[in-house]
mmCIF file of C-alpha atoms in Angstrom:
data_model
loop_
_atom_site.group_PDB
_atom_site.id
_atom_site.type_symbol
_atom_site.label_atom_id
_atom_site.label_comp_id
_atom_site.label_asym_id
_atom_site.label_seq_id
_atom_site.Cartn_x
_atom_site.Cartn_y
_atom_site.Cartn_z
ATOM 1 C CA MET A 1 -17.613 6.960 -5.764
ATOM 2 C CA THR A 2 -16.075 9.572 -3.635
ATOM 3 C CA THR A 3 -13.735 8.924 -0.670
ATOM 4 C CA PRO A 4 -12.634 10.865 2.479
ATOM 5 C CA GLN A 5 -9.973 13.145 1.315
ATOM 6 C CA ARG A 6 -6.515 12.855 3.035
ATOM 7 C CA THR A 7 -3.329 14.755 2.882
ATOM 8 C CA TRP A 8 -1.367 14.405 -0.492
ATOM 9 C CA THR A 9 1.904 12.841 0.985
ATOM 10 C CA GLY A 10 0.429 11.234 4.072
ATOM 11 C CA GLY A 11 3.328 12.709 6.209
ATOM 12 C CA GLU A 12 5.859 10.241 4.373
ATOM 13 C CA LEU A 13 8.274 12.752 2.991
ATOM 14 C CA THR A 14 11.051 14.493 5.022
ATOM 15 C CA ALA A 15 14.065 16.824 4.184
ATOM 16 C CA LYS A 16 16.183 13.555 3.633
ATOM 17 C CA SER A 17 13.728 12.122 1.181
ATOM 18 C CA PHE A 18 14.767 14.568 -1.368
ATOM 19 C CA LEU A 19 18.099 12.969 -1.623
ATOM 20 C CA LYS A 20 16.282 10.008 -3.286
ATOM 21 C CA PRO A 21 14.200 11.257 -6.191
ATOM 22 C CA HIS A 22 12.530 7.838 -6.744
ATOM 23 C CA LYS A 23 11.339 7.875 -3.223
ATOM 24 C CA VAL A 24 9.798 11.335 -3.620
ATOM 25 C CA ALA A 25 8.149 10.343 -6.983
ATOM 26 C CA TRP A 26 6.672 7.153 -5.270
ATOM 27 C CA VAL A 27 4.991 9.307 -2.653
ATOM 28 C CA MET A 28 4.098 12.321 -4.959
ATOM 29 C CA PHE A 29 2.606 10.374 -7.767
ATOM 30 C CA HIS A 30 0.503 8.189 -5.508
ATOM 31 C CA PRO A 31 -1.033 10.371 -3.018
ATOM 32 C CA ALA A 32 -2.748 9.207 0.245
ATOM 33 C CA TRP A 33 -6.205 10.091 -1.254
ATOM 34 C CA ILE A 34 -6.090 7.289 -3.888
ATOM 35 C CA PRO A 35 -8.138 4.352 -2.888
ATOM 36 C CA ASP A 36 -6.478 0.925 -2.330
ATOM 37 C CA SER A 37 -7.148 -1.921 -4.715
ATOM 38 C CA VAL A 38 -10.169 -3.756 -4.087
ATOM 39 C CA ASP A 39 -8.886 -7.329 -4.770
ATOM 40 C CA PRO A 40 -5.583 -8.998 -4.997
ATOM 41 C CA SER A 41 -6.464 -10.457 -8.452
ATOM 42 C CA VAL A 42 -7.345 -6.950 -9.669
ATOM 43 C CA GLU A 43 -4.014 -5.683 -8.277
ATOM 44 C CA LEU A 44 -2.230 -8.434 -10.231
ATOM 45 C CA LEU A 45 -3.837 -7.364 -13.282
ATOM 46 C CA LYS A 46 -3.055 -3.858 -12.740
ATOM 47 C CA ARG A 47 0.626 -4.798 -12.360
ATOM 48 C CA LEU A 48 0.459 -6.706 -15.591
ATOM 49 C CA ARG A 49 -1.042 -3.735 -17.247
ATOM 50 C CA VAL A 50 1.733 -1.590 -16.060
ATOM 51 C CA ILE A 51 4.156 -3.831 -17.605
ATOM 52 C CA ALA A 52 2.422 -3.840 -20.861
ATOM 53 C CA GLY A 53 2.176 -0.064 -20.622
ATOM 54 C CA ALA A 54 5.956 0.378 -20.176
ATOM 55 C CA VAL A 55 6.311 -1.776 -23.426
ATOM 56 C CA ALA A 56 3.970 0.267 -25.106
ATOM 57 C CA ALA A 57 5.677 3.548 -24.010
ATOM 58 C CA LEU A 58 9.315 2.386 -24.902
ATOM 59 C CA GLY A 59 8.182 0.138 -27.994
ATOM 60 C CA VAL A 60 9.178 -3.275 -28.502
ATOM 61 C CA TYR A 61 10.625 -2.161 -31.843
ATOM 62 C CA THR A 62 13.347 -0.182 -30.202
ATOM 63 C CA TYR A 63 14.843 -3.448 -28.968
ATOM 64 C CA VAL A 64 14.737 -4.822 -32.399
ATOM 65 C CA GLU A 65 16.353 -1.821 -33.948
ATOM 66 C CA GLY A 66 18.929 -1.249 -31.254
ATOM 67 C CA GLY A 67 17.401 1.576 -29.170
ATOM 68 C CA PHE A 68 16.718 5.228 -29.472
ATOM 69 C CA ALA A 69 19.064 8.047 -29.479
ATOM 70 C CA PHE A 70 19.141 10.014 -26.429
ATOM 71 C CA THR A 71 17.555 13.152 -27.898
ATOM 72 C CA GLU A 72 14.922 11.054 -29.494
ATOM 73 C CA VAL A 73 14.160 9.693 -26.029
ATOM 74 C CA LEU A 74 13.676 13.226 -24.712
ATOM 75 C CA ASP A 75 11.467 14.140 -27.727
ATOM 76 C CA ASN A 76 9.257 10.998 -27.205
ATOM 77 C CA ALA A 77 9.040 11.787 -23.489
ATOM 78 C CA ALA A 78 7.715 15.294 -24.122
ATOM 79 C CA THR A 79 5.497 14.251 -26.865
ATOM 80 C CA ALA A 80 3.851 11.594 -24.728
ATOM 81 C CA SER A 81 3.421 13.967 -21.898
ATOM 82 C CA LEU A 82 1.625 16.411 -24.024
ATOM 83 C CA VAL A 83 -0.499 13.594 -25.395
ATOM 84 C CA LEU A 84 -1.532 12.783 -21.986
ATOM 85 C CA LEU A 85 -2.230 16.274 -21.114
ATOM 86 C CA LEU A 86 -4.809 16.527 -24.035
ATOM 87 C CA LEU A 87 -6.111 12.836 -24.127
ATOM 88 C CA THR A 88 -6.764 12.227 -20.388
ATOM 89 C CA PRO A 89 -9.105 15.166 -19.853
ATOM 90 C CA LEU A 90 -10.906 14.423 -23.145
ATOM 91 C CA THR A 91 -11.387 10.849 -22.211
ATOM 92 C CA VAL A 92 -12.673 11.660 -18.770
ATOM 93 C CA GLY A 93 -14.846 14.319 -20.306
ATOM 94 C CA VAL A 94 -16.537 11.825 -22.571
ATOM 95 C CA MET A 95 -17.252 9.583 -19.605
ATOM 96 C CA LEU A 96 -18.664 12.374 -17.570
ATOM 97 C CA TRP A 97 -21.135 12.822 -20.533
ATOM 98 C CA VAL A 98 -22.051 9.288 -20.517
ATOM 99 C CA TRP A 99 -22.485 9.100 -16.740
ATOM 100 C CA ARG A 100 -24.739 12.410 -16.917
ATOM 101 C CA ARG A 101 -26.816 10.697 -19.654
ATOM 102 C CA SER A 102 -27.176 7.523 -17.495
ATOM 103 C CA GLY A 103 -28.619 9.376 -14.564
ATOM 104 C CA GLY A 104 -27.977 8.612 -10.966
ATOM 105 C CA GLY A 105 -25.883 11.455 -10.092
ATOM 106 C CA THR A 106 -24.302 14.871 -11.135
ATOM 107 C CA VAL A 107 -20.854 16.164 -12.373
ATOM 108 C CA GLY A 108 -20.724 18.332 -9.247
ATOM 109 C CA GLN A 109 -20.579 15.361 -6.950
ATOM 110 C CA LEU A 110 -17.139 14.617 -8.679
ATOM 111 C CA LYS A 111 -15.617 18.021 -8.601
ATOM 112 C CA VAL A 112 -13.008 17.273 -5.671
ATOM 113 C CA PRO A 113 -11.815 13.921 -7.073
ATOM 114 C CA LEU A 114 -11.585 15.448 -10.620
ATOM 115 C CA MET A 115 -9.659 18.466 -9.429
ATOM 116 C CA ASN A 116 -7.161 16.161 -7.455
ATOM 117 C CA ALA A 117 -6.567 14.073 -10.532
ATOM 118 C CA LEU A 118 -5.942 17.050 -12.683
ATOM 119 C CA LYS A 119 -3.509 18.389 -10.156
ATOM 120 C CA LEU A 120 -1.564 14.968 -10.497
ATOM 121 C CA LEU A 121 -1.587 15.017 -14.315
ATOM 122 C CA LEU A 122 -0.216 18.587 -14.241
ATOM 123 C CA LEU A 123 2.570 17.679 -11.832
ATOM 124 C CA PHE A 124 3.648 14.733 -14.020
ATOM 125 C CA VAL A 125 3.509 16.736 -17.328
ATOM 126 C CA GLY A 126 5.467 19.564 -15.625
ATOM 127 C CA SER A 127 8.276 17.253 -14.280
ATOM 128 C CA VAL A 128 8.569 15.821 -17.735
ATOM 129 C CA ILE A 129 8.683 18.918 -19.562
ATOM 130 C CA GLY A 130 10.854 20.487 -17.078
ATOM 131 C CA THR A 131 13.465 17.729 -17.067
ATOM 132 C CA VAL A 132 13.663 17.977 -20.925
ATOM 133 C CA ALA A 133 14.085 21.762 -20.851
ATOM 134 C CA LEU A 134 16.890 21.321 -18.302
ATOM 135 C CA PHE A 135 18.810 18.936 -20.647
ATOM 136 C CA TYR A 136 18.396 21.140 -23.643
ATOM 137 C CA SER A 137 19.518 24.236 -21.631
ATOM 138 C CA THR A 138 22.717 22.789 -20.576
ATOM 139 C CA ASN A 139 24.012 23.098 -24.148
ATOM 140 C CA SER A 140 24.250 26.784 -23.850
ATOM 141 C CA PHE A 141 26.318 27.030 -20.741
ATOM 142 C CA SER A 142 30.005 26.753 -19.899
ATOM 143 C CA PRO A 143 31.033 23.440 -18.367
ATOM 144 C CA PHE A 144 31.485 25.033 -14.936
ATOM 145 C CA VAL A 145 27.803 26.467 -14.985
ATOM 146 C CA ARG A 146 26.503 23.346 -16.717
ATOM 147 C CA LEU A 147 27.120 21.150 -13.604
ATOM 148 C CA PRO A 148 24.298 22.144 -11.429
ATOM 149 C CA PHE A 149 21.968 22.036 -14.236
ATOM 150 C CA MET A 150 23.203 18.697 -15.112
ATOM 151 C CA LEU A 151 22.661 17.476 -11.528
ATOM 152 C CA ALA A 152 19.129 18.932 -11.534
ATOM 153 C CA ALA A 153 18.413 17.202 -14.838
ATOM 154 C CA LEU A 154 19.607 13.964 -13.555
ATOM 155 C CA TRP A 155 17.499 14.108 -10.459
ATOM 156 C CA GLY A 156 14.472 15.173 -12.671
ATOM 157 C CA THR A 157 15.166 12.183 -14.839
ATOM 158 C CA VAL A 158 14.920 9.683 -11.976
ATOM 159 C CA PHE A 159 11.893 11.547 -10.604
ATOM 160 C CA ALA A 160 10.096 11.420 -14.082
ATOM 161 C CA ILE A 161 10.842 7.900 -14.752
ATOM 162 C CA ALA A 162 9.672 6.713 -11.221
ATOM 163 C CA GLY A 163 6.643 8.888 -11.545
ATOM 164 C CA ALA A 164 5.917 7.350 -14.907
ATOM 165 C CA ILE A 165 5.897 3.882 -13.569
ATOM 166 C CA ARG A 166 3.819 4.932 -10.495
ATOM 167 C CA ILE A 167 1.168 6.771 -12.652
ATOM 168 C CA THR A 168 0.817 3.962 -15.078
ATOM 169 C CA GLY A 169 -0.875 1.879 -12.325
ATOM 170 C CA ASN A 170 -3.298 4.609 -10.865
ATOM 171 C CA PHE A 171 -3.397 6.691 -14.109
ATOM 172 C CA PHE A 172 -3.283 10.119 -12.071
ATOM 173 C CA GLY A 173 -5.518 8.834 -9.306
ATOM 174 C CA THR A 174 -8.568 8.511 -11.514
ATOM 175 C CA ALA A 175 -9.691 5.435 -9.638
ATOM 176 C CA VAL A 176 -10.829 7.797 -6.882
ATOM 177 C CA VAL A 177 -13.476 9.110 -9.523
ATOM 178 C CA HIS A 178 -14.240 5.634 -11.030
ATOM 179 C CA ARG A 179 -12.299 2.471 -10.567
ATOM 180 C CA CYS A 180 -12.617 1.608 -14.292
ATOM 181 C CA LEU A 181 -11.100 4.863 -15.525
ATOM 182 C CA PRO A 182 -7.397 3.765 -15.105
ATOM 183 C CA PRO A 183 -7.741 0.621 -17.219
ATOM 184 C CA LEU A 184 -9.879 2.565 -19.920
ATOM 185 C CA LEU A 185 -7.378 5.559 -19.846
ATOM 186 C CA ALA A 186 -4.356 2.962 -20.234
ATOM 187 C CA SER A 187 -5.977 1.370 -23.277
ATOM 188 C CA VAL A 188 -6.971 4.563 -24.959
ATOM 189 C CA THR A 189 -3.402 6.052 -24.607
ATOM 190 C CA SER A 190 -1.653 3.174 -25.789
ATOM 191 C CA TRP A 191 -3.773 2.818 -28.820
ATOM 192 C CA LEU A 192 -3.214 6.548 -29.670
ATOM 193 C CA MET A 193 0.507 6.360 -29.338
ATOM 194 C CA ALA A 194 0.539 3.255 -31.491
ATOM 195 C CA LEU A 195 -1.569 4.927 -34.203
ATOM 196 C CA PHE A 196 0.699 7.917 -34.261
ATOM 197 C CA ASP A 197 3.441 5.805 -35.239
ATOM 198 C CA LEU A 198 1.425 3.739 -37.866
ATOM 199 C CA VAL A 199 -0.145 6.969 -39.467
ATOM 200 C CA GLY A 200 3.162 8.837 -39.396
ATOM 201 C CA GLY A 201 4.976 5.972 -40.907
ATOM 202 C CA ASP A 202 7.490 6.023 -38.030
ATOM 203 C CA LEU A 203 8.395 2.085 -38.303
ATOM 204 C CA HIS A 204 12.126 2.684 -37.554
ATOM 205 C CA GLY A 205 13.140 0.535 -40.352
ATOM 206 C CA LEU A 206 11.219 -2.616 -39.364
ATOM 207 C CA GLY A 207 9.163 -2.607 -42.441
ATOM 208 C CA LEU A 208 5.453 -2.507 -42.735
ATOM 209 C CA ALA A 209 4.613 -6.117 -41.666
ATOM 210 C CA MET A 210 7.055 -6.159 -38.899
ATOM 211 C CA GLY A 211 6.330 -2.636 -37.759
ATOM 212 C CA ILE A 212 2.498 -3.427 -37.444
ATOM 213 C CA VAL A 213 3.208 -6.464 -35.487
ATOM 214 C CA PHE A 214 5.418 -4.849 -33.016
ATOM 215 C CA ILE A 215 3.724 -1.485 -32.737
ATOM 216 C CA LEU A 216 0.208 -3.030 -32.224
ATOM 217 C CA GLY A 217 1.291 -5.952 -30.054
ATOM 218 C CA ALA A 218 1.690 -3.645 -26.988
ATOM 219 C CA PRO A 219 -1.685 -1.808 -27.198
ATOM 220 C CA VAL A 220 -3.624 -5.192 -27.850
ATOM 221 C CA THR A 221 -2.004 -6.541 -24.675
ATOM 222 C CA VAL A 222 -2.788 -3.595 -22.731
ATOM 223 C CA THR A 223 -6.388 -3.513 -23.983
ATOM 224 C CA ALA A 224 -6.868 -7.218 -23.154
ATOM 225 C CA ILE A 225 -5.513 -6.905 -19.640
ATOM 226 C CA ALA A 226 -7.638 -3.813 -18.996
ATOM 227 C CA TRP A 227 -10.765 -5.715 -20.367
ATOM 228 C CA LEU A 228 -10.070 -8.334 -17.865
ATOM 229 C CA GLU A 229 -9.599 -5.984 -15.048
ATOM 230 C CA MET A 230 -12.886 -4.217 -15.788
ATOM 231 C CA ARG A 231 -14.672 -7.402 -16.261
ATOM 232 C CA ARG A 232 -13.480 -8.629 -12.891
ATOM 233 C CA LEU A 233 -14.633 -5.450 -11.173
ATOM 234 C CA ARG A 234 -17.968 -5.908 -12.736
ATOM 235 C CA SER A 235 -18.534 -9.505 -12.011
ATOM 236 C CA ARG A 236 -17.268 -9.429 -8.397
ATOM 237 C CA TYR A 237 -18.200 -6.078 -7.199
ATOM 238 C CA GLY A 238 -20.849 -4.575 -9.598
ATOM 239 C CA ILE A 239 -18.575 -1.775 -10.788
ATOM 240 C CA ARG A 240 -19.721 -1.013 -14.306
ATOM 241 C CA LEU A 241 -17.937 1.586 -16.493
ATOM 242 C CA GLY A 242 -21.065 3.186 -17.809
ATOM 243 C CA ALA A 243 -22.561 3.617 -14.335
ATOM 244 C CA HIS A 244 -22.297 6.977 -12.599
ATOM 245 C CA PRO A 245 -19.858 6.594 -9.593
ATOM 246 C CA ALA A 246 -22.648 7.796 -7.377
ATOM 247 C CA THR A 247 -24.814 4.644 -8.110
ATOM 248 C CA LEU A 248 -21.839 2.129 -7.678
ATOM 249 C CA PRO A 249 -22.090 -0.077 -4.502
ATOM 250 C CA HIS A 250 -19.960 0.781 -1.646
ATOM 251 C CA ILE A 251 -16.670 -1.285 -1.243
ATOM 252 C CA PRO A 252 -15.604 -1.347 2.308
ATOM 253 C CA GLY A 253 -11.846 -0.734 2.990
ATOM 254 C CA PRO A 254 -9.463 -3.193 4.521
ATOM 255 C CA PRO A 255 -10.433 -4.107 8.240
ATOM 256 C CA PRO A 256 -8.545 -2.170 10.946
ATOM 257 C CA PRO A 257 -5.807 -4.036 12.663
ATOM 258 C CA MET A 258 -6.850 -6.034 15.616
ATOM 259 C CA PRO A 259 -5.546 -4.724 19.048
ATOM 260 C CA PRO A 260 -2.904 -6.776 20.743
ATOM 261 C CA THR A 261 -4.344 -9.220 23.240
ATOM 262 C CA ALA A 262 -2.845 -11.129 26.099
ATOM 263 C CA PRO A 263 -2.360 -14.882 25.533
ATOM 264 C CA PRO A 264 -5.242 -17.060 27.144
ATOM 265 C CA TYR A 265 -2.933 -18.658 29.562
ATOM 266 C CA ALA A 266 -1.810 -15.509 31.213
ATOM 267 C CA PRO A 267 -3.739 -13.639 33.963
ATOM 268 C CA GLN A 268 -4.984 -10.121 33.233
ATOM 269 C CA GLN A 269 -3.070 -8.625 36.208
ATOM 270 C CA GLY A 270 -1.136 -9.606 39.219
ATOM 271 C CA ASN A 271 1.231 -12.515 39.525
ATOM 272 C CA PRO A 272 1.852 -13.991 35.944
ATOM 273 C CA TYR A 273 2.252 -17.425 37.448
ATOM 274 C CA GLY A 274 -0.657 -17.358 39.894
ATOM 275 C CA HIS A 275 -4.117 -18.574 39.203
ATOM 276 C CA PRO A 276 -6.882 -15.858 38.552
ATOM 277 C CA HIS A 277 -8.761 -17.247 41.651
ATOM 278 C CA GLY A 278 -5.769 -17.991 43.797
ATOM 279 C CA ASN A 279 -3.336 -20.779 44.291
ATOM 280 C CA PRO A 280 -5.221 -23.784 42.748
ATOM 281 C CA TYR A 281 -3.010 -26.139 44.773
ATOM 282 C CA GLY A 282 -3.351 -24.411 48.243
ATOM 283 C CA PRO A 283 -5.892 -23.721 50.715
ATOM 284 C CA PRO A 284 -8.410 -20.838 50.084
ATOM 285 C CA GLN A 285 -6.255 -18.458 51.961
ATOM 286 C CA GLY A 286 -3.132 -18.327 54.096
ATOM 287 C CA ASN A 287 0.117 -20.142 53.966
ATOM 288 C CA PRO A 288 -0.352 -23.798 53.584
ATOM 289 C CA TYR A 289 2.583 -24.578 55.784
ATOM 290 C CA ILE A 290 1.634 -22.456 58.669
ATOM 291 C CA PRO A 291 -1.415 -22.943 61.048
ATOM 292 C CA PRO A 292 -3.693 -20.421 61.535
ATOM 293 C CA GLN A 293 -2.114 -19.570 64.948
ATOM 294 C CA GLY A 294 0.071 -20.990 67.827
ATOM 295 C CA ASN A 295 2.841 -23.380 67.835
ATOM 296 C CA PRO A 296 2.976 -25.677 64.900
ATOM 297 C CA TYR A 297 4.145 -28.570 66.993
ATOM 298 C CA ALA A 298 1.659 -28.090 69.818
ATOM 299 C CA HIS A 299 -0.821 -30.805 70.422
ATOM 300 C CA PRO A 300 -4.360 -30.143 69.110
ATOM 301 C CA GLN A 301 -6.714 -28.361 71.292
ATOM 302 C CA GLY A 302 -8.854 -30.211 73.675
ATOM 303 C CA THR A 303 -6.029 -32.569 74.827
ATOM 304 C CA PRO A 304 -5.446 -32.992 78.713
ATOM 305 C CA TYR A 305 -1.767 -32.540 78.326
ATOM 306 C CA GLY A 306 0.677 -30.404 76.482
ATOM 307 C CA HIS A 307 3.540 -31.750 74.756
ATOM 308 C CA PRO A 308 2.322 -34.849 72.505
ATOM 309 C CA TYR A 309 5.244 -36.923 73.294
ATOM 310 C CA ALA A 310 5.419 -36.278 77.175
ATOM 311 C CA PRO A 311 3.753 -39.011 79.325
ATOM 312 C CA PRO A 312 0.658 -38.000 81.070
ATOM 313 C CA PRO A 313 0.391 -36.648 84.601
ATOM 314 C CA GLY A 314 1.127 -39.392 87.242
ATOM 315 C CA ALA A 315 3.042 -41.619 85.094
ATOM 316 C CA PRO A 316 5.179 -44.162 87.152
ATOM 317 C CA TYR A 317 8.425 -42.821 85.457
ATOM 318 C CA GLY A 318 9.552 -39.593 83.866
ATOM 319 C CA ASN A 319 12.805 -38.946 82.320
ATOM 320 C CA PRO A 320 14.458 -42.315 81.932
ATOM 321 C CA TYR A 321 17.923 -40.507 82.062
ATOM 322 C CA ALA A 322 17.118 -38.405 85.061
ATOM 323 C CA PRO A 323 17.896 -39.597 88.666
ATOM 324 C CA GLY A 324 15.072 -40.561 90.692
ATOM 325 C CA PRO A 325 14.107 -41.985 94.026
ATOM 326 C CA HIS A 326 15.329 -45.590 92.881
ATOM 327 C CA GLY A 327 18.213 -44.161 91.071
ATOM 328 C CA SER A 328 21.779 -44.511 92.395
#
């Protein structure tokens, strides 16, 4: 399932954008080459999965216990990013092996989208590790020197948090490889993070029973939503997780916007109040109030006399007010 490659940011970033780290993260962690969602219902399921994934990352038990210490938050963020760095390529590698066994395509056909997804993964992990390193490095400087490092660390914190929300939905743009990869990766990641807490016994004082309920609640929810998402993709669009992306049906993008058209009651050109074939209430041509030629008060042609109100020649009287032969 390859798509035409476009620029990374789509031209949305300017110099002023870097004053708002969340805006930079919103563009950088959802590049222009990531395909749009195929269906509003799938988009809704993806958003629910993002919320459940955030719960899995933070842990419901942190609210019960009262929250992490700040240093523990930094440690957990660094650990989670390293887990993603190892787990994501491993999961994608397993799926590449499955697709190769199923036939219908080769791994080489997916080289470009796989490399783009890897770049996005490295960008996110690098931003998290860099931000954590900045926070720890400020302790070794004087307060005056520490200020620019603290400002950079705060900028990186907002950038990393906004990026984490963004990549939870697209999971490093792996939908450009296969649309079922993001829900699969979300499920695998949430389960692995939960199992680390269970195996390590890191229940944060909740006890075994409560710890299992709160720790496993998030990955179970993520997996359920991810399963619904993949089921919707399979039933509506024929997209199956085990099928090689090259064998999947093509899903057309959204239709292009319609060009603006003139209203049906307006003529295409000329007088906007005129009829397209002339004045519908007037004669075919010419001014309706002016005769073709001559005096408008003249008598029609063919009459033996001129003025229509004048008596004919030889009348016994003329102007009644003019003196005549019988006048005084």
